[in-house]
């Protein structure tokens, strides 16, 4: 099975971005081979098991695998043999100095250089700092030179803007498709245009630009969103101090079309595999080119503090020694609709609570298996942390309920049950999901983020 170019496309890395990208291209009738270096992940996928939780992904992967449009392998050379477009969608974690660690991206580039046998387009889909395309180009060229081979290739930047938890919908109906190319009339641009044509049927969503412009666009987008969150969190802190209700302020400013309602929800900090590392990487980039990133630094500092705000509110009520106290935690994933716990606020909070002597009963609708692997075994063995099977098992005998992730199932708690089962009646609402008046009238103490 071949695409218009007579070839399959290759996606390297089958994580949140790679697997969704592969499945969505296959769904549009484009044959795809997904490559991952972890054999256990490839085996799972070949067995019809999806290693991540992402709404709508499973049926798409299973169907396209059954139809032969989607294949999985650990061998990049094998995939390359029948492909002329290679997407790099591997991780770019935070390096020790805050910059993006490019080792996985460059390892793929070198492997491409070692196996190249004709013209190809190499597409950087991973989030990478400005000038990474130059490094990828150099790594491929170096490998070609080593074996005296002379093949043409283009390196394109095509950053991904999908949101975990809505990744499939975002990929199928993107707000925009950003493609950075050296020559907008060239062969690589034409191949990318044709590849993304099925996603542009309703209206043209593709924005062509220079390679470095595209690399920067991704960081600027994430930094802007993180800035909105940190901004409203700072406002919420001021509201808390002045007995002002930030929920009214949020609605008051959101109604201004220049501001808008999205991404101005106060809460206990942002997490995930993108915002924290991308803000830090951009900070690092700015410093490297001698720009003082005062705004970005503030965004980062505010978020670090925000992840600790629930603990601050808890110790203000119960004191610094939490021995003998039991806390119910609802939500462990960094946000709803995902099992991803990377940089989640729950990680910070649980370390603080258990470090102060408390016992935690925690529940998340999908992240329990991930949690079991991440948290220290010692906590589970000694009962400092109990991962319960149902949200209401967490509240039995609890001294407070702490909402950390705003899953829908937590939105309308059974207050009668809470009242009957909890030892002390207190709710710490880390995502401003509840009506303070209603919770207080039911006989609970309520503490939100800037709520009155
Ligand atoms: N997760 C998101 O919401 C999101 C959104 C937009 C952009 N991004 C960016 O996309 C990139 C990928 O993110 P992710 O969340 O999908 O990562 P991930 O950690 O979920 O997956 C990366 C995969 O790449 C594989 N891999 C690493 N090196 C490899 C190699 N040499 N050959 C083959 N496979 C290899 C890993 O085994 C892993 O399965 C990152 O740069 C990230 O910043 C992520």
PDB file of N, CA and C in Angstrom, residues 5 12 16 55 59 65-66 73 153 162 201 236 239 241 256 262 265 286 308 324 362 368 373 381 432 436 452:
ATOM      1  N   UNK A   5       3.266   9.481  -3.412  1.00  0.00           N
ATOM      2  CA  UNK A   5       4.671   9.434  -3.798  1.00  0.00           C
ATOM      3  C   UNK A   5       5.101   7.987  -4.066  1.00  0.00           C
ATOM      4  N   UNK A  12       8.893   8.221  13.692  1.00  0.00           N
ATOM      5  CA  UNK A  12       9.814   7.657  14.691  1.00  0.00           C
ATOM      6  C   UNK A  12       9.422   8.169  16.071  1.00  0.00           C
ATOM      7  N   UNK A  16       2.826  10.002  22.838  1.00  0.00           N
ATOM      8  CA  UNK A  16       1.565  10.741  22.677  1.00  0.00           C
ATOM      9  C   UNK A  16       1.490  11.398  21.298  1.00  0.00           C
ATOM     10  N   UNK A  55      -8.357   9.535  24.424  1.00  0.00           N
ATOM     11  CA  UNK A  55      -9.691   9.281  23.900  1.00  0.00           C
ATOM     12  C   UNK A  55      -9.723   9.164  22.369  1.00  0.00           C
ATOM     13  N   UNK A  59      -9.642   2.735  18.817  1.00  0.00           N
ATOM     14  CA  UNK A  59     -10.292   2.176  17.627  1.00  0.00           C
ATOM     15  C   UNK A  59      -9.577   2.548  16.328  1.00  0.00           C
ATOM     16  N   UNK A  65      -4.498  -0.711  11.759  1.00  0.00           N
ATOM     17  CA  UNK A  65      -3.552  -1.841  11.828  1.00  0.00           C
ATOM     18  C   UNK A  65      -4.151  -3.038  11.079  1.00  0.00           C
ATOM     19  N   UNK A  66      -5.429  -3.292  11.348  1.00  0.00           N
ATOM     20  CA  UNK A  66      -6.102  -4.423  10.688  1.00  0.00           C
ATOM     21  C   UNK A  66      -6.139  -4.225   9.172  1.00  0.00           C
ATOM     22  N   UNK A  73       7.189  -1.228  14.098  1.00  0.00           N
ATOM     23  CA  UNK A  73       8.460  -1.955  14.086  1.00  0.00           C
ATOM     24  C   UNK A  73       9.462  -1.257  15.006  1.00  0.00           C
ATOM     25  N   UNK A 153      18.569  15.607   0.653  1.00  0.00           N
ATOM     26  CA  UNK A 153      17.460  15.483   1.616  1.00  0.00           C
ATOM     27  C   UNK A 153      17.095  16.877   2.100  1.00  0.00           C
ATOM     28  N   UNK A 162      -1.063  19.509  19.367  1.00  0.00           N
ATOM     29  CA  UNK A 162      -2.167  18.757  19.976  1.00  0.00           C
ATOM     30  C   UNK A 162      -2.126  18.844  21.495  1.00  0.00           C
ATOM     31  N   UNK A 201      -9.397  20.139   4.079  1.00  0.00           N
ATOM     32  CA  UNK A 201     -10.555  20.123   3.178  1.00  0.00           C
ATOM     33  C   UNK A 201     -11.525  21.260   3.496  1.00  0.00           C
ATOM     34  N   UNK A 236      -5.052  35.415  41.401  1.00  0.00           N
ATOM     35  CA  UNK A 236      -5.803  34.660  42.421  1.00  0.00           C
ATOM     36  C   UNK A 236      -5.142  34.815  43.797  1.00  0.00           C
ATOM     37  N   UNK A 239      -6.136  38.062  45.070  1.00  0.00           N
ATOM     38  CA  UNK A 239      -7.556  37.982  45.479  1.00  0.00           C
ATOM     39  C   UNK A 239      -7.675  37.324  46.849  1.00  0.00           C
ATOM     40  N   UNK A 241      -5.603  37.280  49.254  1.00  0.00           N
ATOM     41  CA  UNK A 241      -5.139  38.183  50.315  1.00  0.00           C
ATOM     42  C   UNK A 241      -6.143  39.295  50.591  1.00  0.00           C
ATOM     43  N   UNK A 256     -13.880  40.165  27.846  1.00  0.00           N
ATOM     44  CA  UNK A 256     -13.173  41.072  26.926  1.00  0.00           C
ATOM     45  C   UNK A 256     -12.594  40.215  25.803  1.00  0.00           C
ATOM     46  N   UNK A 262     -10.384  31.352  27.631  1.00  0.00           N
ATOM     47  CA  UNK A 262      -9.567  30.149  27.768  1.00  0.00           C
ATOM     48  C   UNK A 262      -8.229  30.418  28.429  1.00  0.00           C
ATOM     49  N   UNK A 265      -8.044  29.966  33.947  1.00  0.00           N
ATOM     50  CA  UNK A 265      -8.614  29.316  35.129  1.00  0.00           C
ATOM     51  C   UNK A 265      -7.536  29.219  36.200  1.00  0.00           C
ATOM     52  N   UNK A 286      16.835  32.055  25.563  1.00  0.00           N
ATOM     53  CA  UNK A 286      16.927  33.519  25.692  1.00  0.00           C
ATOM     54  C   UNK A 286      18.245  33.896  26.363  1.00  0.00           C
ATOM     55  N   UNK A 308       2.789  24.360  45.087  1.00  0.00           N
ATOM     56  CA  UNK A 308       2.892  24.137  46.532  1.00  0.00           C
ATOM     57  C   UNK A 308       1.767  24.816  47.300  1.00  0.00           C
ATOM     58  N   UNK A 324      -0.757  11.496  61.755  1.00  0.00           N
ATOM     59  CA  UNK A 324      -2.075  11.070  62.246  1.00  0.00           C
ATOM     60  C   UNK A 324      -3.228  11.581  61.393  1.00  0.00           C
ATOM     61  N   UNK A 362      -5.575   8.042  47.629  1.00  0.00           N
ATOM     62  CA  UNK A 362      -5.649   8.748  46.349  1.00  0.00           C
ATOM     63  C   UNK A 362      -6.409   7.949  45.305  1.00  0.00           C
ATOM     64  N   UNK A 368      -4.046   5.358  37.663  1.00  0.00           N
ATOM     65  CA  UNK A 368      -3.631   4.541  38.812  1.00  0.00           C
ATOM     66  C   UNK A 368      -2.437   3.630  38.485  1.00  0.00           C
ATOM     67  N   UNK A 373       3.564   2.883  39.400  1.00  0.00           N
ATOM     68  CA  UNK A 373       4.963   2.748  38.951  1.00  0.00           C
ATOM     69  C   UNK A 373       5.812   3.928  39.400  1.00  0.00           C
ATOM     70  N   UNK A 381       4.090   0.211  50.373  1.00  0.00           N
ATOM     71  CA  UNK A 381       4.325  -0.918  51.298  1.00  0.00           C
ATOM     72  C   UNK A 381       3.976  -0.543  52.732  1.00  0.00           C
ATOM     73  N   UNK A 432     -10.739  25.057  41.574  1.00  0.00           N
ATOM     74  CA  UNK A 432     -11.932  25.919  41.627  1.00  0.00           C
ATOM     75  C   UNK A 432     -13.133  25.302  40.918  1.00  0.00           C
ATOM     76  N   UNK A 436     -18.270  27.628  46.471  1.00  0.00           N
ATOM     77  CA  UNK A 436     -17.910  27.727  47.899  1.00  0.00           C
ATOM     78  C   UNK A 436     -19.140  27.802  48.801  1.00  0.00           C
ATOM     79  N   UNK A 452     -13.810  33.135  47.402  1.00  0.00           N
ATOM     80  CA  UNK A 452     -14.368  33.702  48.622  1.00  0.00           C
ATOM     81  C   UNK A 452     -15.662  32.986  48.934  1.00  0.00           C
TER      82      UNK A 452
END
